Tab-separated table of C-alpha atoms and ligand atoms in Angstrom:
chain	number	residue	atom	x	y	z
A	1423	UNK	CA	-84.848	-40.496	-57.205
A	1424	UNK	CA	-84.131	-43.391	-54.845
A	1425	UNK	CA	-80.490	-43.340	-55.962
A	1426	UNK	CA	-80.238	-39.587	-55.234
A	1427	UNK	CA	-81.704	-40.105	-51.769
A	1428	UNK	CA	-79.178	-42.877	-51.137
A	1429	UNK	CA	-76.287	-40.591	-52.153
A	1430	UNK	CA	-77.569	-37.764	-49.905
A	1431	UNK	CA	-77.997	-40.168	-47.018
A	1432	UNK	CA	-74.462	-41.552	-47.483
A	1433	UNK	CA	-73.017	-37.997	-47.607
A	1434	UNK	CA	-74.893	-37.001	-44.438
A	1435	UNK	CA	-73.668	-40.163	-42.712
A	1436	UNK	CA	-70.043	-39.446	-43.675
A	1437	UNK	CA	-70.384	-35.851	-42.440
A	1438	UNK	CA	-71.839	-37.079	-39.153
A	1439	UNK	CA	-68.994	-39.547	-38.710
A	1440	UNK	CA	-66.445	-36.815	-39.356
A	1441	UNK	CA	-68.101	-34.453	-36.838
A	1442	UNK	CA	-68.261	-37.205	-34.208
A	1443	UNK	CA	-64.608	-38.090	-34.777
A	1444	UNK	CA	-63.543	-34.452	-34.399
A	1445	UNK	CA	-65.617	-34.031	-31.233
A	1446	UNK	CA	-64.344	-37.273	-29.716
A	1447	UNK	CA	-60.806	-36.182	-30.522
A	1448	UNK	CA	-61.307	-32.828	-28.780
A	1449	UNK	CA	-62.899	-34.447	-25.720
A	1450	UNK	CA	-60.168	-37.096	-25.477
A	1451	UNK	CA	-57.524	-34.398	-25.685
A	1452	UNK	CA	-59.187	-32.416	-22.915
A	1453	UNK	CA	-59.544	-35.477	-20.698
A	1454	UNK	CA	-56.002	-36.705	-21.276
A	1455	UNK	CA	-54.629	-33.222	-20.621
A	1456	UNK	CA	-56.492	-33.180	-17.313
A	1457	UNK	CA	-55.571	-36.694	-16.319
A	1458	UNK	CA	-52.046	-37.072	-17.603
A	1459	UNK	CA	-50.518	-33.600	-17.572
A	1460	UNK	CA	-48.553	-33.075	-14.437
A	1461	UNK	CA	-50.101	-29.700	-13.612
A	1462	UNK	CA	-48.991	-27.876	-10.460
A	1463	UNK	CA	-51.231	-28.110	-7.363
A	1464	UNK	CA	-53.781	-25.346	-6.739
A	1465	UNK	CA	-57.352	-24.308	-7.475
A	1466	UNK	CA	-58.990	-22.344	-10.299
A	1467	UNK	CA	-61.455	-20.926	-7.714
A	1468	UNK	CA	-64.879	-19.684	-8.833
A	1469	UNK	CA	-66.103	-19.948	-12.437
A	1470	UNK	CA	-64.896	-16.986	-14.546
A	1471	UNK	CA	-63.587	-14.804	-11.669
A	1472	UNK	CA	-61.337	-17.586	-10.411
A	1473	UNK	CA	-59.276	-16.345	-7.433
A	1474	UNK	CA	-59.113	-12.734	-8.682
A	1475	UNK	CA	-61.018	-11.336	-5.682
A	1476	UNK	CA	-58.653	-12.933	-3.143
A	1477	UNK	CA	-55.676	-11.714	-5.184
A	1478	UNK	CA	-56.906	-8.109	-5.384
A	1479	UNK	CA	-58.141	-8.198	-1.754
A	1480	UNK	CA	-54.663	-9.117	-0.479
A	1481	UNK	CA	-53.263	-6.130	-2.389
A	1482	UNK	CA	-55.872	-3.701	-1.024
A	1483	UNK	CA	-55.136	-4.956	2.519
A	1484	UNK	CA	-51.543	-3.866	1.972
A	1485	UNK	CA	-50.243	-7.470	2.019
A	1486	UNK	CA	-50.006	-8.507	-1.668
A	1487	UNK	CA	-47.588	-11.325	-0.796
A	1488	UNK	CA	-50.291	-12.954	1.448
A	1489	UNK	CA	-52.083	-14.390	-1.607
A	1490	UNK	CA	-48.953	-16.312	-2.565
A	1491	UNK	CA	-47.839	-17.154	0.989
A	1492	UNK	CA	-51.247	-18.696	1.890
A	1493	UNK	CA	-51.212	-20.931	-1.157
A	1494	UNK	CA	-47.587	-21.933	-0.736
A	1495	UNK	CA	-48.476	-23.196	2.743
A	1496	UNK	CA	-51.731	-24.828	1.652
A	1497	UNK	CA	-50.275	-26.792	-1.263
A	1498	UNK	CA	-46.904	-27.481	0.361
A	1499	UNK	CA	-45.306	-26.684	-2.979
A	1500	UNK	CA	-42.416	-24.264	-2.584
A	1501	UNK	CA	-41.876	-23.777	-6.359
A	1502	UNK	CA	-45.206	-23.250	-8.154
A	1503	UNK	CA	-49.007	-23.412	-7.801
A	1504	UNK	CA	-51.889	-22.984	-10.248
A	1505	UNK	CA	-54.745	-20.509	-10.015
A	1506	UNK	CA	-57.082	-18.494	-12.235
A	1507	UNK	CA	-56.825	-14.691	-12.320
A	1508	UNK	CA	-58.742	-12.256	-14.531
A	1509	UNK	CA	-60.226	-15.174	-16.482
A	1510	UNK	CA	-56.851	-16.771	-17.262
A	1511	UNK	CA	-55.379	-20.044	-16.015
A	1512	UNK	CA	-52.072	-19.184	-14.435
A	1513	UNK	CA	-49.002	-20.786	-12.856
A	1514	UNK	CA	-47.543	-18.667	-10.040
A	1515	UNK	CA	-43.793	-19.228	-9.776
A	1516	UNK	CA	-42.596	-18.828	-6.221
A	1517	UNK	CA	-39.352	-20.796	-6.026
A	1518	UNK	CA	-35.862	-19.345	-6.232
A	1519	UNK	CA	-35.020	-17.447	-9.459
A	1520	UNK	CA	-34.270	-20.043	-12.196
A	1521	UNK	CA	-30.815	-20.217	-13.768
A	1522	UNK	CA	-31.006	-18.098	-16.894
A	1523	UNK	CA	-29.656	-19.567	-20.139
A	1524	UNK	CA	-28.454	-17.225	-22.885
A	1525	UNK	CA	-26.495	-17.511	-26.123
A	1526	UNK	CA	-23.536	-15.199	-25.715
A	1527	UNK	CA	-22.579	-14.405	-29.312
A	1528	UNK	CA	-25.957	-13.281	-30.734
A	1529	UNK	CA	-26.728	-11.382	-27.509
A	1530	UNK	CA	-23.405	-9.523	-27.554
A	1531	UNK	CA	-23.817	-8.769	-31.244
A	1532	UNK	CA	-27.066	-6.945	-30.444
A	1533	UNK	CA	-25.289	-5.077	-27.624
A	1534	UNK	CA	-22.346	-3.883	-29.749
A	1535	UNK	CA	-24.531	-2.997	-32.735
A	1536	UNK	CA	-27.092	-1.071	-30.699
A	1537	UNK	CA	-24.308	0.741	-28.839
A	1538	UNK	CA	-22.686	1.791	-32.134
A	1539	UNK	CA	-26.050	2.918	-33.596
A	1540	UNK	CA	-26.731	5.017	-30.495
A	1541	UNK	CA	-23.287	6.560	-30.260
A	1542	UNK	CA	-22.750	7.185	-33.961
A	1543	UNK	CA	-26.247	8.301	-34.981
A	1544	UNK	CA	-28.334	8.525	-31.757
A	1545	UNK	CA	-30.715	5.868	-33.093
A	1546	UNK	CA	-33.130	4.734	-30.393
A	1547	UNK	CA	-35.922	2.940	-32.256
A	1548	UNK	CA	-35.446	-0.810	-31.584
A	1549	UNK	CA	-37.277	-1.789	-34.798
A	1550	UNK	CA	-35.041	0.432	-36.942
A	1551	UNK	CA	-31.915	-0.892	-35.174
A	1552	UNK	CA	-32.884	-4.544	-35.539
A	1553	UNK	CA	-33.789	-3.979	-39.200
A	1554	UNK	CA	-30.339	-2.508	-39.838
A	1555	UNK	CA	-28.721	-5.329	-37.823
A	1556	UNK	CA	-30.389	-8.006	-39.994
A	1557	UNK	CA	-29.125	-6.295	-43.161
A	1558	UNK	CA	-25.641	-6.062	-41.646
A	1559	UNK	CA	-25.592	-9.777	-40.946
A	1560	UNK	CA	-26.265	-10.495	-44.631
A	1561	UNK	CA	-23.639	-7.925	-45.647
A	1562	UNK	CA	-21.018	-9.447	-43.279
A	1563	UNK	CA	-21.568	-12.939	-44.692
A	1564	UNK	CA	-20.620	-11.684	-48.167
A	1565	UNK	CA	-17.518	-9.712	-47.179
A	1566	UNK	CA	-15.182	-12.603	-47.911
A	1567	UNK	CA	-16.857	-14.456	-50.756
A	1568	UNK	CA	-16.309	-15.317	-54.403
A	1569	UNK	CA	-17.530	-12.516	-56.681
A	1570	UNK	CA	-20.400	-14.461	-58.301
A	1571	UNK	CA	-23.165	-11.927	-58.681
A	1572	UNK	CA	-25.991	-14.464	-59.102
A	1573	UNK	CA	-29.207	-14.498	-57.092
A	1574	UNK	CA	-28.805	-16.733	-54.049
A	1575	UNK	CA	-25.038	-16.328	-53.678
A	1576	UNK	CA	-23.580	-14.667	-50.579
A	1577	UNK	CA	-22.009	-11.985	-52.766
A	1578	UNK	CA	-25.319	-11.119	-54.471
A	1579	UNK	CA	-27.190	-11.007	-51.145
A	1580	UNK	CA	-24.471	-8.867	-49.576
A	1581	UNK	CA	-24.628	-6.354	-52.437
A	1582	UNK	CA	-28.400	-6.083	-52.097
A	1583	UNK	CA	-28.113	-5.682	-48.331
A	1584	UNK	CA	-25.453	-2.975	-48.750
A	1585	UNK	CA	-27.748	-0.937	-51.035
A	1586	UNK	CA	-30.584	-1.280	-48.515
A	1587	UNK	CA	-28.290	-0.190	-45.640
A	1588	UNK	CA	-27.056	2.780	-47.676
A	1589	UNK	CA	-30.639	3.823	-48.464
A	1590	UNK	CA	-31.513	3.791	-44.774
A	1591	UNK	CA	-28.346	5.647	-43.796
A	1592	UNK	CA	-28.985	8.262	-46.519
A	1593	UNK	CA	-32.428	8.940	-45.062
A	1594	UNK	CA	-30.950	9.314	-41.579
A	1595	UNK	CA	-28.231	11.687	-42.839
A	1596	UNK	CA	-30.761	13.820	-44.760
A	1597	UNK	CA	-33.091	14.091	-41.784
A	1598	UNK	CA	-30.224	15.160	-39.545
A	1599	UNK	CA	-28.923	17.681	-42.043
A	1600	UNK	CA	-32.408	19.186	-42.383
A	1601	UNK	CA	-32.814	19.349	-38.601
A	1602	UNK	CA	-29.427	21.026	-38.215
A	1603	UNK	CA	-30.205	23.515	-40.982
A	1604	UNK	CA	-33.551	24.398	-39.476
A	1605	UNK	CA	-31.699	24.934	-36.231
A	1606	UNK	CA	-33.914	22.627	-34.221
A	1607	UNK	CA	-31.249	22.791	-31.562
A	1608	UNK	CA	-33.148	21.233	-28.687
A	1609	UNK	CA	-34.075	18.105	-30.637
A	1610	UNK	CA	-30.834	17.483	-32.498
A	1611	UNK	CA	-28.123	15.323	-30.922
A	1612	UNK	CA	-24.920	17.361	-31.305
A	1613	UNK	CA	-22.371	15.104	-29.783
A	1614	UNK	CA	-22.764	12.042	-31.956
A	1615	UNK	CA	-20.569	11.107	-34.880
A	1616	UNK	CA	-23.208	11.953	-37.492
A	1617	UNK	CA	-23.567	15.598	-36.427
A	1618	UNK	CA	-19.794	15.876	-36.149
A	1619	UNK	CA	-19.303	14.617	-39.725
A	1620	UNK	CA	-21.985	17.011	-41.003
A	1621	UNK	CA	-20.783	20.203	-39.340
A	1622	UNK	CA	-16.989	19.780	-39.386
A	1623	UNK	CA	-15.197	21.053	-42.533
A	1624	UNK	CA	-11.754	19.840	-43.620
A	1625	UNK	CA	-8.660	22.084	-43.526
A	1626	UNK	CA	-9.829	23.775	-46.778
A	1627	UNK	CA	-13.274	24.557	-45.358
A	1628	UNK	CA	-14.948	21.835	-47.468
A	1629	UNK	CA	-17.742	19.743	-45.938
A	1630	UNK	CA	-18.154	16.014	-46.525
A	1631	UNK	CA	-20.689	14.965	-49.143
A	1632	UNK	CA	-23.685	12.855	-48.172
A	1633	UNK	CA	-22.285	9.724	-49.817
A	1634	UNK	CA	-18.913	10.096	-48.065
A	1635	UNK	CA	-20.676	10.403	-44.704
A	1636	UNK	CA	-22.821	7.344	-45.471
A	1637	UNK	CA	-19.712	5.350	-46.455
A	1638	UNK	CA	-17.882	6.395	-43.296
A	1639	UNK	CA	-20.716	5.344	-41.024
A	1640	UNK	CA	-21.194	2.092	-42.934
A	1641	UNK	CA	-17.470	1.336	-42.596
A	1642	UNK	CA	-17.421	2.048	-38.859
A	1643	UNK	CA	-20.553	0.007	-38.176
A	1644	UNK	CA	-19.018	-2.842	-40.144
A	1645	UNK	CA	-15.532	-2.634	-38.606
A	1646	UNK	CA	-16.815	-2.469	-35.044
A	1647	UNK	CA	-19.620	-5.011	-35.304
A	1648	UNK	CA	-18.439	-8.614	-35.192
A	1649	UNK	CA	-14.917	-7.768	-33.999
A	1650	UNK	CA	-15.850	-6.603	-30.496
A	1651	UNK	CA	-18.601	-9.257	-30.238
A	1652	UNK	CA	-16.100	-12.028	-30.959
A	1653	UNK	CA	-13.623	-10.556	-28.435
A	1654	UNK	CA	-16.277	-10.435	-25.661
A	1655	UNK	CA	-17.516	-13.947	-26.555
A	1656	UNK	CA	-13.980	-15.341	-26.265
A	1657	UNK	CA	-13.440	-13.567	-22.930
A	1658	UNK	CA	-16.712	-15.057	-21.600
A	1659	UNK	CA	-15.710	-18.519	-22.825
A	1660	UNK	CA	-12.308	-18.373	-21.138
A	1661	UNK	CA	-13.676	-16.967	-17.877
A	1662	UNK	CA	-16.183	-19.830	-17.715
A	1663	UNK	CA	-13.371	-22.349	-18.199
A	1664	UNK	CA	-10.842	-20.742	-15.834
A	1665	UNK	CA	-12.483	-19.969	-12.477
A	1666	UNK	CA	-9.254	-18.790	-10.824
A	1667	UNK	CA	-8.864	-16.123	-13.528
A	1668	UNK	CA	-12.554	-15.219	-13.227
A	1669	UNK	CA	-12.033	-14.726	-9.458
A	1670	UNK	CA	-9.157	-12.309	-10.041
A	1671	UNK	CA	-11.202	-10.307	-12.546
A	1672	UNK	CA	-14.129	-10.267	-10.102
A	1673	UNK	CA	-11.876	-9.025	-7.284
A	1674	UNK	CA	-10.557	-6.179	-9.441
A	1675	UNK	CA	-14.035	-5.189	-10.665
A	1676	UNK	CA	-15.570	-5.431	-7.180
A	1677	UNK	CA	-12.918	-3.046	-5.828
A	1678	UNK	CA	-13.943	-0.538	-8.484
A	1679	UNK	CA	-17.665	-1.151	-7.883
A	1680	UNK	CA	-17.400	-0.629	-4.123
A	1681	UNK	CA	-15.524	2.648	-4.627
A	1682	UNK	CA	-18.570	4.090	-6.447
A	1683	UNK	CA	-21.772	5.545	-5.034
A	1684	UNK	CA	-25.149	3.962	-5.854
A	1685	UNK	CA	-26.021	4.612	-9.515
A	1686	UNK	CA	-22.689	6.377	-10.181
A	1687	UNK	CA	-21.300	5.651	-13.650
A	1688	UNK	CA	-17.806	4.359	-14.395
A	1689	UNK	CA	-15.302	7.121	-15.159
A	1690	UNK	CA	-12.145	7.208	-17.240
A	1691	UNK	CA	-10.004	6.675	-14.094
A	1692	UNK	CA	-11.962	3.488	-13.313
A	1693	UNK	CA	-11.136	2.087	-16.740
A	1694	UNK	CA	-7.427	2.718	-16.061
A	1695	UNK	CA	-7.720	0.583	-12.908
A	1696	UNK	CA	-8.945	-2.450	-14.896
A	1697	UNK	CA	-5.415	-3.619	-15.660
A	1698	UNK	CA	-5.807	-7.300	-14.882
A	1699	UNK	CA	-9.161	-7.430	-16.719
A	1700	UNK	CA	-7.574	-5.848	-19.798
A	1701	UNK	CA	-4.713	-8.375	-19.675
A	1702	UNK	CA	-7.370	-11.106	-19.738
A	1703	UNK	CA	-8.998	-9.503	-22.794
A	1704	UNK	CA	-5.561	-9.248	-24.465
A	1705	UNK	CA	-4.842	-12.907	-23.792
A	1706	UNK	CA	-8.277	-13.947	-25.127
A	1707	UNK	CA	-7.679	-11.942	-28.329
A	1708	UNK	CA	-4.138	-13.304	-28.617
A	1709	UNK	CA	-5.340	-16.911	-28.579
A	1710	UNK	CA	-8.431	-16.175	-30.739
A	1711	UNK	CA	-7.888	-12.932	-32.650
A	1712	UNK	CA	-11.270	-11.743	-34.017
A	1713	UNK	CA	-9.528	-10.640	-37.218
A	1714	UNK	CA	-7.322	-13.593	-38.092
A	1715	UNK	CA	-5.458	-11.670	-40.788
A	1716	UNK	CA	-5.731	-8.803	-43.257
A	1717	UNK	CA	-5.004	-8.025	-46.882
A	1718	UNK	CA	-2.599	-5.516	-48.374
A	1719	UNK	CA	-1.329	-4.608	-51.857
A	1720	UNK	CA	2.336	-4.219	-52.784
A	1721	UNK	CA	2.573	-0.632	-54.069
A	1722	UNK	CA	6.118	-1.246	-55.325
A	1723	UNK	CA	8.272	-4.319	-55.946
A	1724	UNK	CA	9.397	-5.591	-52.556
A	1725	UNK	CA	11.686	-8.271	-51.295
A	1726	UNK	CA	10.631	-10.432	-48.348
A	1727	UNK	CA	12.566	-13.316	-46.763
A	1728	UNK	CA	14.832	-13.387	-49.803
A	1729	UNK	CA	11.982	-13.571	-52.348
A	1730	UNK	CA	10.787	-11.037	-54.866
A	1731	UNK	CA	7.156	-9.860	-54.567
A	1732	UNK	CA	6.077	-7.881	-57.657
A	1733	UNK	CA	4.215	-4.562	-57.475
A	1734	UNK	CA	0.431	-5.006	-57.581
A	1735	UNK	CA	0.427	-8.407	-55.871
A	1736	UNK	CA	-1.943	-8.777	-52.972
A	1737	UNK	CA	-0.461	-9.705	-49.610
A	1738	UNK	CA	-1.980	-11.457	-46.611
A	1739	UNK	CA	-0.694	-11.295	-43.046
A	1740	UNK	CA	-1.943	-13.594	-40.307
A	1741	UNK	CA	-2.269	-12.543	-36.665
A	1742	UNK	CA	-3.200	-16.119	-35.601
A	1743	UNK	CA	0.166	-17.437	-36.795
A	1744	UNK	CA	2.145	-14.642	-35.141
A	1745	UNK	CA	0.203	-15.078	-31.873
A	1746	UNK	CA	0.863	-18.821	-31.864
A	1747	UNK	CA	4.602	-18.543	-32.560
A	1748	UNK	CA	6.440	-20.187	-29.620
A	1749	UNK	CA	9.495	-17.978	-30.240
A	1750	UNK	CA	7.297	-14.957	-29.407
A	1751	UNK	CA	4.911	-16.503	-26.836
A	1752	UNK	CA	6.151	-19.301	-24.597
A	1753	UNK	CA	3.693	-22.207	-24.395
A	1754	UNK	CA	1.384	-20.310	-26.806
A	1755	UNK	CA	-1.776	-22.387	-26.274
A	1756	UNK	CA	-1.731	-21.755	-22.509
A	1757	UNK	CA	-4.108	-18.974	-21.376
A	1758	UNK	CA	-1.835	-16.745	-19.293
A	1759	UNK	CA	-2.786	-13.057	-18.848
A	1760	UNK	CA	0.500	-12.407	-16.988
A	1761	UNK	CA	2.245	-12.257	-20.412
A	1762	UNK	CA	0.901	-8.721	-20.667
A	1763	UNK	CA	2.309	-7.557	-17.316
A	1764	UNK	CA	5.319	-5.226	-17.219
A	1765	UNK	CA	6.801	-4.510	-20.654
A	1766	UNK	CA	4.498	-7.167	-22.210
A	1767	UNK	CA	5.102	-8.915	-25.543
A	1768	UNK	CA	7.752	-7.719	-28.018
A	1769	UNK	CA	6.627	-4.971	-30.463
A	1770	UNK	CA	4.537	-6.251	-33.429
A	1771	UNK	CA	4.139	-9.726	-31.900
A	1772	UNK	CA	0.693	-9.041	-30.385
A	1773	UNK	CA	-1.301	-7.638	-33.317
A	1774	UNK	CA	-5.080	-8.287	-32.992
A	1775	UNK	CA	-5.653	-4.639	-33.968
A	1776	UNK	CA	-3.055	-4.743	-36.747
A	1777	UNK	CA	-0.024	-2.472	-36.661
A	1778	UNK	CA	1.529	0.488	-38.420
A	1779	UNK	CA	-0.289	3.367	-40.091
A	1780	UNK	CA	-3.451	1.337	-40.926
A	1781	UNK	CA	-3.851	-0.002	-37.414
A	1782	UNK	CA	-7.430	-0.312	-36.122
A	1783	UNK	CA	-8.744	3.154	-35.300
A	1784	UNK	CA	-11.502	1.737	-33.092
A	1785	UNK	CA	-9.107	0.145	-30.580
A	1786	UNK	CA	-9.874	2.549	-27.726
A	1787	UNK	CA	-13.598	2.394	-28.461
A	1788	UNK	CA	-13.388	-1.419	-28.363
A	1789	UNK	CA	-11.403	-1.300	-25.095
A	1790	UNK	CA	-14.118	0.806	-23.473
A	1791	UNK	CA	-17.068	-1.246	-24.685
A	1792	UNK	CA	-15.410	-4.546	-23.714
A	1793	UNK	CA	-14.248	-3.423	-20.240
A	1794	UNK	CA	-17.518	-1.703	-19.349
A	1795	UNK	CA	-19.433	-4.798	-20.409
A	1796	UNK	CA	-17.052	-7.004	-18.420
A	1797	UNK	CA	-17.469	-4.841	-15.306
A	1798	UNK	CA	-21.250	-5.130	-15.467
A	1799	UNK	CA	-21.447	-8.843	-16.179
A	1800	UNK	CA	-18.774	-9.995	-13.722
A	1801	UNK	CA	-20.078	-7.935	-10.802
A	1802	UNK	CA	-23.547	-9.459	-11.309
A	1803	UNK	CA	-23.020	-13.035	-12.539
A	1804	UNK	CA	-20.938	-16.156	-12.688
A	1805	UNK	CA	-21.618	-18.462	-15.613
A	1806	UNK	CA	-20.877	-21.906	-16.932
A	1807	UNK	CA	-20.844	-23.334	-20.444
A	1808	UNK	CA	-23.848	-25.353	-21.605
A	1809	UNK	CA	-21.662	-27.092	-24.235
A	1810	UNK	CA	-18.119	-27.522	-22.879
A	1811	UNK	CA	-15.676	-27.859	-25.759
A	1812	UNK	CA	-18.093	-26.263	-28.263
A	1813	UNK	CA	-16.518	-26.165	-31.731
A	1814	UNK	CA	-15.244	-22.802	-32.988
A	1815	UNK	CA	-15.797	-22.222	-36.734
A	1816	UNK	CA	-13.989	-19.509	-38.707
A	1817	UNK	CA	-16.429	-17.696	-41.029
A	1818	UNK	CA	-14.132	-15.723	-41.321
A	1819	UNK	CA	-14.119	-14.779	-37.614
A	1820	UNK	CA	-13.856	-17.366	-34.846
A	1821	UNK	CA	-17.421	-17.998	-33.673
A	1822	UNK	CA	-18.702	-20.853	-31.459
A	1823	UNK	CA	-20.980	-22.912	-33.726
A	1824	UNK	CA	-23.907	-22.851	-31.302
A	1825	UNK	CA	-23.387	-19.200	-30.302
A	1826	UNK	CA	-21.853	-20.145	-26.900
A	1827	UNK	CA	-24.892	-20.907	-24.732
A	1828	UNK	CA	-24.180	-20.313	-21.024
A	1829	UNK	CA	-26.066	-20.588	-17.730
A	1830	UNK	CA	-25.961	-17.355	-15.746
A	1831	UNK	CA	-25.925	-17.502	-11.922
A	1832	UNK	CA	-26.692	-14.219	-10.213
A	1833	UNK	CA	-24.380	-13.323	-7.273
A	1834	UNK	CA	-27.391	-11.921	-5.407
A	1835	UNK	CA	-29.160	-15.313	-5.522
A	1836	UNK	CA	-26.267	-16.760	-3.477
A	1837	UNK	CA	-25.750	-13.782	-1.184
B	910	LIG	C1	-11.861	-6.152	-30.507
B	910	LIG	C2	-12.308	-5.377	-31.454
B	910	LIG	C3	-11.575	-5.034	-32.721
B	910	LIG	C4	-10.561	-5.704	-33.352
B	910	LIG	C5	-9.890	-6.997	-32.915
B	910	LIG	C6	-10.224	-4.948	-34.526
B	910	LIG	C7	-9.243	-5.313	-35.430
B	910	LIG	C8	-8.881	-4.577	-36.552
B	910	LIG	C9	-7.858	-4.954	-37.502
B	910	LIG	C10	-7.003	-6.204	-37.418
B	910	LIG	C11	-7.812	-4.005	-38.449
B	910	LIG	C12	-6.915	-3.993	-39.675
B	910	LIG	C13	-5.630	-3.319	-39.333
B	910	LIG	C14	-4.654	-3.432	-40.440
B	910	LIG	O1	-5.046	-3.659	-41.592
B	910	LIG	O2	-3.474	-3.258	-40.155
B	910	LIG	C15	-8.812	-3.016	-38.116
B	910	LIG	C16	-9.060	-1.891	-38.852
B	910	LIG	C17	-10.038	-0.987	-38.565
B	910	LIG	N1	-10.882	-1.009	-37.473
B	910	LIG	FE1	-10.901	-2.359	-36.002
B	910	LIG	N2	-11.038	-3.860	-34.610
B	910	LIG	C18	-11.869	-3.864	-33.526
B	910	LIG	C19	-12.851	-2.945	-33.218
B	910	LIG	C20	-13.120	-1.843	-33.973
B	910	LIG	C21	-14.154	-0.880	-33.672
B	910	LIG	C22	-15.069	-0.950	-32.448
B	910	LIG	C23	-14.137	0.059	-34.668
B	910	LIG	C24	-14.996	1.267	-34.863
B	910	LIG	C25	-15.633	1.878	-33.944
B	910	LIG	C26	-13.075	-0.307	-35.577
B	910	LIG	C27	-12.742	0.414	-36.698
B	910	LIG	C28	-11.716	0.073	-37.561
B	910	LIG	C29	-11.402	0.828	-38.769
B	910	LIG	C30	-12.099	2.072	-39.237
B	910	LIG	C31	-10.326	0.180	-39.391
B	910	LIG	C32	-9.612	0.570	-40.680
B	910	LIG	C33	-8.420	1.424	-40.337
B	910	LIG	C34	-7.641	1.821	-41.575
B	910	LIG	O3	-7.655	1.096	-42.577
B	910	LIG	O4	-6.998	2.852	-41.515
B	910	LIG	N3	-12.494	-1.455	-35.125
B	910	LIG	N4	-9.453	-3.390	-36.955
């Protein structure tokens, strides 16, 4: 009995020690936070309500800014003060707008993917779009990979992602077909690619099957996804490094911006005026072509440079090598948009979109999305690189390893 009591007493003592330790820990944390954290100046006001009444009162008096102005003066802190509003501790930021830091590549990827989803299928739901985007990223990683279909390999993951994308696209196609058949005219987007593929027959009056439509949309989403994102990323990188070229682009885009009324959209004629900007894009894609090369198959025996290439062999052509050939581009590593002025480079020497009958069919689409993006970013911001000289890795497209983080500086903050 005595032994049992001893054990119980020891257990209770241990429990008490643990509770005390936890409590002491919590109290010490609270004290040290109060003493050592460099919190902004200010007051939490009354218990619970804090300074809510003063805050709301200033608004009802028609001078909402008074609440902030009074405290800025009182605490002589131009950047930030603390308060308590609606039961919450709060830091009120009242300095100049901070410099915003963004990673260019992932941000632009979201832009180009969302744009394609909207234009091709009128998708609006951000959750659905980001779900598809995640699957596409897995699919893209497996495009150039060894065909090992084992769990965990890029190839296996890409195949699984492709089936999931196709399932989602099938659902979208079926819903649209049903809506078109039920003639829900007011709700159905008519001018997007999906409706066009569904309602347009070929020259024999035959309509595309569901799986052909799904494959077409999948192919376009794939072909236009990373390509345009890489092109925009490389343009942003070069403009950050070459301020005199940035200034010329800004001048051209500002001229176009000032010729428009407030809220007026860019028109086709405006795009035609962006000649210098397009030369900059061309030069960026010459030095870093998003598609560094492409594959072909010899349909017959061919002879090339004096050698025999048998029918059925695969062929690979490289745009990077052609673009870096000093016999075609003088001083090829130098970023010089003036190469594209006048007659421009010799035919088939500038080939980021390929050439011949299988040339990129999204070239004009890419031109529009890149130039419209450039117009909007340049007329609002300057930027500088967070990591100058960031390494570019080819996987298989040229992508800055850290995603090209930049600091954006709004023009209006300096106006
Ligand atoms: C800067 C952006 C882009 C670049 C650098 C680019 C580059 C290329 C290249 C090098 C090819 C292969 C050409 C060949 O094999 O000769 C190609 C094909 C293709 N691209 Fe693009 N592309 C871009 C944007 C787009 C966009 C936005 C779309 C769709 C909206 C698109 C759709 C296609 C399609 C469908 C093909 C296959 C054409 C065929 O085989 O007949 N591309 N692209």
